[in-house]
Coordinates of N, CA and C in Angstrom, one line a residue:
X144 N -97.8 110.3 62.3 CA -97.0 110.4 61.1 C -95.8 109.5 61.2
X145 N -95.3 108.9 60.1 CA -93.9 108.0 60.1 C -93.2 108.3 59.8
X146 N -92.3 108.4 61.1 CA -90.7 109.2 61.1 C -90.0 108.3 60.2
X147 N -89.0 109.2 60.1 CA -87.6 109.2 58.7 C -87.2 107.6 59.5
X148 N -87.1 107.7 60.3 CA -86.3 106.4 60.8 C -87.3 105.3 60.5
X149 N -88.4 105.2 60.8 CA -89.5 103.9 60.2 C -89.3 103.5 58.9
X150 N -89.7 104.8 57.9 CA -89.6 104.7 56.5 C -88.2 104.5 55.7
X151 N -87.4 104.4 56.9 CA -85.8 103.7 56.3 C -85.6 102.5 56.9
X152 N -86.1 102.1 58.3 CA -85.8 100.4 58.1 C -86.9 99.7 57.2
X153 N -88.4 100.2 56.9 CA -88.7 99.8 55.9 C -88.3 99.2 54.6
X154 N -88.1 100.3 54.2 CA -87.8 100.3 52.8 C -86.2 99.4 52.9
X155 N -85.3 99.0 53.9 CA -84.4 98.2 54.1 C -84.7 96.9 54.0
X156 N -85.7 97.0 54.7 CA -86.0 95.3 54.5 C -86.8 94.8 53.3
X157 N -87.4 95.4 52.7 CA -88.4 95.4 51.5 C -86.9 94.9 50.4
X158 N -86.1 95.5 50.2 CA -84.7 96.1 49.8 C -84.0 94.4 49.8
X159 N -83.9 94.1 51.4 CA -83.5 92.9 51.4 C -83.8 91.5 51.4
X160 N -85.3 91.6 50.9 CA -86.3 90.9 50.2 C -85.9 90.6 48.9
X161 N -86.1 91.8 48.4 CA -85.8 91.7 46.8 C -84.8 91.4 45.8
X162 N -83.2 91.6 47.3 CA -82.2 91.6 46.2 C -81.6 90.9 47.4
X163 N -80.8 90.2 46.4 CA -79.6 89.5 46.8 C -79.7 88.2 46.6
X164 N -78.9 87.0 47.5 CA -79.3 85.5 47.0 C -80.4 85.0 47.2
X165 N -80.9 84.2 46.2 CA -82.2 84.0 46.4 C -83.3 84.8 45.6
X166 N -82.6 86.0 45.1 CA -83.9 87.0 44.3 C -83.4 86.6 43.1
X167 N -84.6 85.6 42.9 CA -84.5 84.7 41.1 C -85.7 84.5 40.6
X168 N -85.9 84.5 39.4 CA -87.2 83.7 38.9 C -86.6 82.8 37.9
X169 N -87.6 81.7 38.8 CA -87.6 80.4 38.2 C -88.5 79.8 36.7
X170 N -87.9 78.8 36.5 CA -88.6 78.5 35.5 C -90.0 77.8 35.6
X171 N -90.9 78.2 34.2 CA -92.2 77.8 34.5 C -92.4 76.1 34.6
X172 N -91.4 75.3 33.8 CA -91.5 73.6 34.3 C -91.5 73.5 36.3
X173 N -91.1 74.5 36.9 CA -90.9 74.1 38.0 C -92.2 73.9 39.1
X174 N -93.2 72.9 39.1 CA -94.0 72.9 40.0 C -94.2 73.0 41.2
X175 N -92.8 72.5 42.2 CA -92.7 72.5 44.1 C -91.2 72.8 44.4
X176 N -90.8 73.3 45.5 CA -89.6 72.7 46.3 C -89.8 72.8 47.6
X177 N -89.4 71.2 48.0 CA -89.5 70.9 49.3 C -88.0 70.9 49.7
X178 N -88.5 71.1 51.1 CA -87.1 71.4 52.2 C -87.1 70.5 53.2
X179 N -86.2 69.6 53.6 CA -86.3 68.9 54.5 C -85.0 68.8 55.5
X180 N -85.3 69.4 56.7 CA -84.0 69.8 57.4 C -84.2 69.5 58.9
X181 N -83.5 70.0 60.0 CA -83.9 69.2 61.2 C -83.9 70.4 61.7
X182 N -84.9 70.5 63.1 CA -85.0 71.8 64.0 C -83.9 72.3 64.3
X183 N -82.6 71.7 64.8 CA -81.7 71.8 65.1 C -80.7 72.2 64.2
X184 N -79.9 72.9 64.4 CA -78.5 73.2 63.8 C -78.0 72.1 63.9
X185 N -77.9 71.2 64.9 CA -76.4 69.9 64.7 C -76.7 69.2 63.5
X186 N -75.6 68.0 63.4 CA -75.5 67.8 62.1 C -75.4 68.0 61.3
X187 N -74.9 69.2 60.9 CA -74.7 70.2 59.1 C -76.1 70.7 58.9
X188 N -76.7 71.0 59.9 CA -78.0 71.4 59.7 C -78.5 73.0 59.5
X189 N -77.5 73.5 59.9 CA -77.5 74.9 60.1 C -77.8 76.0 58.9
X190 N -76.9 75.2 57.5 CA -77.0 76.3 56.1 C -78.6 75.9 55.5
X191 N -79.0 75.2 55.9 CA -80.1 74.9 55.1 C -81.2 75.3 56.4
X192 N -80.9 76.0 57.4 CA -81.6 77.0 58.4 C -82.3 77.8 57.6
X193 N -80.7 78.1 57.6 CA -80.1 79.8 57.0 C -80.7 79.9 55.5
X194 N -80.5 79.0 55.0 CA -81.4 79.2 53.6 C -82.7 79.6 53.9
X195 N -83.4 78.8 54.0 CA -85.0 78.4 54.7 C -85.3 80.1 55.5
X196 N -84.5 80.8 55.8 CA -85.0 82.2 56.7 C -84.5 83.0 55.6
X197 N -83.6 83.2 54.7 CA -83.0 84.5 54.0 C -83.3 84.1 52.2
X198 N -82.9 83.0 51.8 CA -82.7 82.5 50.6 C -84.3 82.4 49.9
X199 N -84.5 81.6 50.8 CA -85.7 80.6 50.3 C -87.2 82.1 50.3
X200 N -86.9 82.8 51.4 CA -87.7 84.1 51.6 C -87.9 85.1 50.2
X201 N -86.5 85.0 49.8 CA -86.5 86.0 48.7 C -87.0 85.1 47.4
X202 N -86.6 83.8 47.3 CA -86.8 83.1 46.2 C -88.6 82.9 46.1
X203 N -89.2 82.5 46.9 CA -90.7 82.9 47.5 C -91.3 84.5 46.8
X204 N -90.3 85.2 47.3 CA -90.8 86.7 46.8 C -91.1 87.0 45.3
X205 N -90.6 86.7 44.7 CA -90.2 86.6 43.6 C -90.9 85.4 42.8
X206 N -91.4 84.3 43.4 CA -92.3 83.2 42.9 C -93.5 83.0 43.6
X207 N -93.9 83.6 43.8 CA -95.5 83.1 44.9 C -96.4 82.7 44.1
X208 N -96.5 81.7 43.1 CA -96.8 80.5 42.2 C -96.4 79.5 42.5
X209 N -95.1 79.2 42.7 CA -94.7 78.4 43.2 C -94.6 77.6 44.7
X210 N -95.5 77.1 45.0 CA -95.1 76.2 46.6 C -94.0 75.8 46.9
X211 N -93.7 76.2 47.4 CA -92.7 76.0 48.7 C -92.6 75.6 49.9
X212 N -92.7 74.3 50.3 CA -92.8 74.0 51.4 C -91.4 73.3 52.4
X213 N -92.0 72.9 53.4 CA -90.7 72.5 54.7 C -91.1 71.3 55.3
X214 N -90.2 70.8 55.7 CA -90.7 69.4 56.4 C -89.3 69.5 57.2
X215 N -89.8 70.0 59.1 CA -88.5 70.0 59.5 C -88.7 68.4 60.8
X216 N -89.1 67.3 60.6 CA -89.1 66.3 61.3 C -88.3 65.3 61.5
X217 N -86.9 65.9 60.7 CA -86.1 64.8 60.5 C -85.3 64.4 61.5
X218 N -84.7 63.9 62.0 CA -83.6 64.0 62.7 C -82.2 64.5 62.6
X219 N -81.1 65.0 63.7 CA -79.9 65.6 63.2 C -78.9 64.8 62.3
X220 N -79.4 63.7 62.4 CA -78.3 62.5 62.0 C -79.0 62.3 60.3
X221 N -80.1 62.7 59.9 CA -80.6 62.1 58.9 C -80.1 63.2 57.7
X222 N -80.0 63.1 56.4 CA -79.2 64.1 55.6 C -80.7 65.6 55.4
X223 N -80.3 66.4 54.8 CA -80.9 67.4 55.0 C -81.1 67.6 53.0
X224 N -81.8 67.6 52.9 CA -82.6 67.3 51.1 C -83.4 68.5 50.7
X225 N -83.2 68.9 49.6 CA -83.9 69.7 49.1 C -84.5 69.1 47.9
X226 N -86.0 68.5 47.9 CA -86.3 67.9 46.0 C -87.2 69.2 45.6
X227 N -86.7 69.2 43.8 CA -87.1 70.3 42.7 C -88.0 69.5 42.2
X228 N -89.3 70.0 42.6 CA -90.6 68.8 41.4 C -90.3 69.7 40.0
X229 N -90.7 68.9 39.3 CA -90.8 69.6 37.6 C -92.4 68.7 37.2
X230 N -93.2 69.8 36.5 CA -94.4 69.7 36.2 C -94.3 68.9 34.9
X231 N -95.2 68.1 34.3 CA -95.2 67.6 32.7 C -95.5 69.1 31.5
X232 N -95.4 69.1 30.9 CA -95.2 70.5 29.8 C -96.7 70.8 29.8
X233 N -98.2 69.5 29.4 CA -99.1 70.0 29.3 C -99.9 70.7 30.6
X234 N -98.9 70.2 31.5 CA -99.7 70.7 33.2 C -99.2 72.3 33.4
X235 N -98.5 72.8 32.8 CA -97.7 73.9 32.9 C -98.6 75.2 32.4
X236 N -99.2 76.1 33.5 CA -100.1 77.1 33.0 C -99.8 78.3 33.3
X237 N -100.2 79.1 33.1 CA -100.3 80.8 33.1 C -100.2 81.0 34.5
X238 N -100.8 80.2 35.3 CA -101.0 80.6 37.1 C -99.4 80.6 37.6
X239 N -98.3 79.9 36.5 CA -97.1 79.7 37.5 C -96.4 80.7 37.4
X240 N -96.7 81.7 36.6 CA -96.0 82.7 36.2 C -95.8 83.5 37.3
X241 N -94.8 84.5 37.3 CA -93.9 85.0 38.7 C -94.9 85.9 39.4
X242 N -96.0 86.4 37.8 CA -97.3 87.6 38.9 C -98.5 86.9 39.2
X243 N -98.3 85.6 39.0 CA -99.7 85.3 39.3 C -100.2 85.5 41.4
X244 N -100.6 84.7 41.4 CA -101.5 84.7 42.6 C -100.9 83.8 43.5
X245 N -100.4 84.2 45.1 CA -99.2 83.1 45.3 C -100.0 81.7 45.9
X246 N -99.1 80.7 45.8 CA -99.5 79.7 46.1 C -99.4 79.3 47.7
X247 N -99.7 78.4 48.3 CA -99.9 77.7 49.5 C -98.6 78.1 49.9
X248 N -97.8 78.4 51.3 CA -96.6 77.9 51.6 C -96.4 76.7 53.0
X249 N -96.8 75.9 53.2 CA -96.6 75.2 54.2 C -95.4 74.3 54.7
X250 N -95.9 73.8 56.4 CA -95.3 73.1 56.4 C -95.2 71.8 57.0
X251 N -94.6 70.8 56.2 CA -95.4 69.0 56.0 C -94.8 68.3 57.2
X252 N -95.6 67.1 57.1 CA -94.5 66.3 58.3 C -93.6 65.1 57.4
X253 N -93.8 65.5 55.8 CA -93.5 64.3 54.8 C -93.3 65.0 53.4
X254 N -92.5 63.8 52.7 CA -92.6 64.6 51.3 C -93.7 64.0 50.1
X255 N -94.6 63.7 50.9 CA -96.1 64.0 50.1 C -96.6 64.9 49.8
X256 N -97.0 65.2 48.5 CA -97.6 66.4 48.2 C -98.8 66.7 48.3
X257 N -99.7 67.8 48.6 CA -100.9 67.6 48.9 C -101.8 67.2 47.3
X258 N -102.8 67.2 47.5 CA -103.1 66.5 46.3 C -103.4 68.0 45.2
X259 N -103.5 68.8 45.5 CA -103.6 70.3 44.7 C -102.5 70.9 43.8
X260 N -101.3 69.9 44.5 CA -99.9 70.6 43.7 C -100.2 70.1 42.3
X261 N -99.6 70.7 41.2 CA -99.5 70.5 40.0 C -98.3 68.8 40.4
X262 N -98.8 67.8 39.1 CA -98.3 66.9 39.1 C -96.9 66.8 38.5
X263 N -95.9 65.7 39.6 CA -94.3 66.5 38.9 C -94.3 64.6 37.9
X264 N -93.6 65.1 36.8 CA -93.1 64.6 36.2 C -91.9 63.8 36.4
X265 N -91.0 64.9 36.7 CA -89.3 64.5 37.6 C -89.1 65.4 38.7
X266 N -88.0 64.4 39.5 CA -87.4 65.3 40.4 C -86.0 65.6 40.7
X267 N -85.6 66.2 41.4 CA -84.2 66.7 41.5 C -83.8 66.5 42.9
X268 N -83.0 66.4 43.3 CA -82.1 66.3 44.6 C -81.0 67.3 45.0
X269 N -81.3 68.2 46.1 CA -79.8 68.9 46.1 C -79.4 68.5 47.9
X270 N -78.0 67.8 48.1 CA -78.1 67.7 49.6 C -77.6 68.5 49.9
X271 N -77.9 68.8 51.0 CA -77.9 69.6 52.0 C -76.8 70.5 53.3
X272 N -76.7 69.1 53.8 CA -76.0 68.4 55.0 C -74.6 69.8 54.7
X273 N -74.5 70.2 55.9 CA -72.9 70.2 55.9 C -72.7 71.7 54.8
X274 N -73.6 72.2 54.0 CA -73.2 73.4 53.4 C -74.0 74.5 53.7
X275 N -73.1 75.5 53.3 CA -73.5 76.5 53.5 C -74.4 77.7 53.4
X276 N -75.3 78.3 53.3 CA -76.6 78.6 52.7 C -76.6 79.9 51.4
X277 N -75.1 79.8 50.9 CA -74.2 80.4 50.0 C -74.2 79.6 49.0
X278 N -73.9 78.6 49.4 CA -73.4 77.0 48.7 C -74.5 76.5 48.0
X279 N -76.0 76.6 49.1 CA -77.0 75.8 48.7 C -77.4 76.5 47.5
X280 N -77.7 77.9 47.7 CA -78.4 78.8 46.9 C -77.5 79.1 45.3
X281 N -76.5 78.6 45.5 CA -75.1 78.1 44.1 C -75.7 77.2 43.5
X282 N -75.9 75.9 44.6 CA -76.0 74.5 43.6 C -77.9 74.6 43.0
X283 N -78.6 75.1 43.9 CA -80.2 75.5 43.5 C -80.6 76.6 41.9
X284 N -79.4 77.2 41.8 CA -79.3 78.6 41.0 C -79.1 77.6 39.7
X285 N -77.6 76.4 40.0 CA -77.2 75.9 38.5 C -78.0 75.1 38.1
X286 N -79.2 74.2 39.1 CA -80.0 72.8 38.9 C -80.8 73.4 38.2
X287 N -81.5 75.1 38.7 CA -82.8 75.3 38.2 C -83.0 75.8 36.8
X288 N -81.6 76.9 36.9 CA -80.7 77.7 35.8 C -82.1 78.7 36.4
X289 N -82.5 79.3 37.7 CA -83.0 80.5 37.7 C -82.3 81.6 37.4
X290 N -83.3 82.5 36.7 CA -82.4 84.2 36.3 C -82.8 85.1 37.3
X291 N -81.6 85.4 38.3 CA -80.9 86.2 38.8 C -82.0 87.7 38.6
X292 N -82.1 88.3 40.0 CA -83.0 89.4 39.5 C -82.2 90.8 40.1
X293 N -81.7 91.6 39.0 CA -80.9 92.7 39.4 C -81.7 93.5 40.1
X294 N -81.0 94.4 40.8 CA -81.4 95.8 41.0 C -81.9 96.7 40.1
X295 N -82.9 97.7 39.7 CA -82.7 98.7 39.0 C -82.0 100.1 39.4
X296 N -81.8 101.0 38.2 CA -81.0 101.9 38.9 C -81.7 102.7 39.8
X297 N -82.6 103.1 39.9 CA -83.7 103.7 41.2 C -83.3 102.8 42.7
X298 N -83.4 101.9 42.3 CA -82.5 100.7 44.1 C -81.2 100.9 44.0
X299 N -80.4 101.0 43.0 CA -79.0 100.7 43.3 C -79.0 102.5 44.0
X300 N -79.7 103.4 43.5 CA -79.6 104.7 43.9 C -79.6 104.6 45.6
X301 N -80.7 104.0 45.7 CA -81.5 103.7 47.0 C -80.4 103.3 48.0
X302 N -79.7 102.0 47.4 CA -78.9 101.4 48.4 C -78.0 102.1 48.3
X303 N -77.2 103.0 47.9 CA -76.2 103.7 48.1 C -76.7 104.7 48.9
X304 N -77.6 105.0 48.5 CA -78.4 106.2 49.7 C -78.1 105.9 51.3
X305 N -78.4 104.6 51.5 CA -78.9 103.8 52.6 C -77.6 103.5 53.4
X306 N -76.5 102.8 52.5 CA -75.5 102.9 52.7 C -74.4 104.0 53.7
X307 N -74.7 105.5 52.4 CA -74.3 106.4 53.1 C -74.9 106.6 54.7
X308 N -76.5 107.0 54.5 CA -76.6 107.2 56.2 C -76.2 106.1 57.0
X309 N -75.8 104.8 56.6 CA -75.4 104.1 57.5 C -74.2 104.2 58.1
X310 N -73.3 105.0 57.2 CA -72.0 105.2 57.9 C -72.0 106.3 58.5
X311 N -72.9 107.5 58.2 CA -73.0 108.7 58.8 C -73.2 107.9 60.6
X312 N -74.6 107.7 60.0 CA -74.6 107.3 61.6 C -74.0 106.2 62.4
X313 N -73.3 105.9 62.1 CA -71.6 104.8 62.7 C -71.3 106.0 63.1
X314 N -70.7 106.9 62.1 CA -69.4 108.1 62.5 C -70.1 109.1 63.7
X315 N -71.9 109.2 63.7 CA -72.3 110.0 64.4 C -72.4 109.1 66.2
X316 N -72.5 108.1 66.1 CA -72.7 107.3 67.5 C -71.2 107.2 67.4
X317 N -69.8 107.0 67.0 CA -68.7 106.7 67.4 C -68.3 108.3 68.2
X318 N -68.5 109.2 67.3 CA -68.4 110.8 67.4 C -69.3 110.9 69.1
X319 N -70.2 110.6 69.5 CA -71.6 110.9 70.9 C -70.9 110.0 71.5
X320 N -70.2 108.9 71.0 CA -69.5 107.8 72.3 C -68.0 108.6 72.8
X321 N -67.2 109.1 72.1 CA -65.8 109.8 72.6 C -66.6 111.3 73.4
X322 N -67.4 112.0 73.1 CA -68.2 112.7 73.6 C -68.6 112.6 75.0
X323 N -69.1 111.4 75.1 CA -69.3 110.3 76.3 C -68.4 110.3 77.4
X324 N -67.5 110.0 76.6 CA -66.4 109.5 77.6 C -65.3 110.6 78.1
X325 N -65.4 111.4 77.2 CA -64.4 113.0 77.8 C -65.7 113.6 78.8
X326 N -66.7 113.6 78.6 CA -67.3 114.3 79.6 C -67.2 113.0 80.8
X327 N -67.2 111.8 80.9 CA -67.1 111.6 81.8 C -65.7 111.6 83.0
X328 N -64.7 111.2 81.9 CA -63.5 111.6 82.3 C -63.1 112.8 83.1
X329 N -63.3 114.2 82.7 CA -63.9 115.2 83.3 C -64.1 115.0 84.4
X330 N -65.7 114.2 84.7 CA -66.2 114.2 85.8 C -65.1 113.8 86.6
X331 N -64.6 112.6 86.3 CA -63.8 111.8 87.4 C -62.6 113.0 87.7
X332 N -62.2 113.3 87.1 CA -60.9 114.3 87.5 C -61.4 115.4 88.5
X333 N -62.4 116.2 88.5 CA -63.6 116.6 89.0 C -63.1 116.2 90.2
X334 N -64.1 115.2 90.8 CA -64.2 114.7 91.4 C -63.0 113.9 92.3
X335 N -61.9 113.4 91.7 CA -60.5 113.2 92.7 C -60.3 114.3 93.0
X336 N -60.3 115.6 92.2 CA -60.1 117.0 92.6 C -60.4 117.5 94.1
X337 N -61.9 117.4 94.2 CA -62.7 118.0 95.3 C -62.1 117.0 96.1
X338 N -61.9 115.3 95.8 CA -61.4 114.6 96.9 C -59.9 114.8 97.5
X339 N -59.0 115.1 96.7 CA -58.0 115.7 97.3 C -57.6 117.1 97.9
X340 N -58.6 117.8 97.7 CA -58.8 119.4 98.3 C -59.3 118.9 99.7
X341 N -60.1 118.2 99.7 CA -60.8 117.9 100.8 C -59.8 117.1 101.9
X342 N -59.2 116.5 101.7 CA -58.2 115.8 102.2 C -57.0 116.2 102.6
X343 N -56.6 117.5 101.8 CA -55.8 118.3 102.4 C -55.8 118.9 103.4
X344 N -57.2 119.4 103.1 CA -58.3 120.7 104.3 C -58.2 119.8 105.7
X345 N -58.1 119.0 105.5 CA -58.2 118.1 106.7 C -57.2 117.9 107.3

């Protein structure tokens, strides 16, 4: 059976999937976004990591129509790019919609598209380099004009829920740690005790 503790980091992470930066739907002209960043942190490489693990996860969540792919072969010195394909209007179908069936996620050695992506019409640029994955998911929000996907009140209940026992149990492990430490203290006094009894005896 699944203890209380399983079925709360679950539902935590599901939770932090769903909401926060990154939890948007996009619009249906949007055919691809590629990511092109370096293995490395150096170079200003680091927010467009951090996007790519937290941002881009949720934004995925929420579009799995949309491909999304990576191309991390760059070098640290080379800028770190994010391009927005946009589909032509008549290429634009029912499949891009936020419930359809998700699409491929991979990852390229190039910003070639495989030949299956819906054909882009235009593209967009957002760099990268040097910001923050706060920043990125700012300038990605105003290029795309994605809408923002709230909480309902059943989650907002939830995360307050979650909330609470999280400080409970702060207060309960700070409360078991001074617990800790008077019994050990104790001990030691204890213990000089018997060592100065002993010492006298002598």
């Amino acid at each position: 059976m699944v203890s209380l503790l399983q079925r709360t980091r679950k539902l935590q992470t599901l939770l932090a999937i769903k909401l926060g930066p990154g939890a948007a739907i996009l619009p249906k002209d949007i055919s691809r976004i590629h990511m092109r960043f370096a293995q490395r942190n150096d170079g200003g490489h680091m927010g467009p990591r951090k996007f790519w693990r937290h941002e881009l996860v949720r934004l995925k969540f929420h579009n799995p129509a949309i491909p999304m792919t990576i191309d991390r072969t760059c070098a640290p010195s080379d800028p770190a790019i994010m391009t927005i394909h946009y589909a032509p209007t008549d290429a634009i179908q029912t499949s891009s919609s936020p419930t359809s069936s998700p699409a491929p996620s991979s990852s390229t050695s190039g910003d070639t598209a495989a030949s299956d992506y819906t054909p882009t019409t235009r593209s967009e640029s957002i760099l990268m380099t040097n910001k923050s994955s706060a920043e990125i998911w700012r300038e990605v929000a105003r290029v795309t004009r994605a809408v923002q996907v709230e909480a309902t009140p059943e989650e907002k209940e939830t995360l307050e829920k979650l909330q609470e026992q999280r400080l409970k149990s702060e207060r309960d492990s700070a409360l078991s740690r001074e617990v800790r430490e008077a019994k050990k203290r104790e001990q030691d006094l204890l213990a000089q005790a018997r060592g100065d009894m002993s010492a006298a005896a002598a």
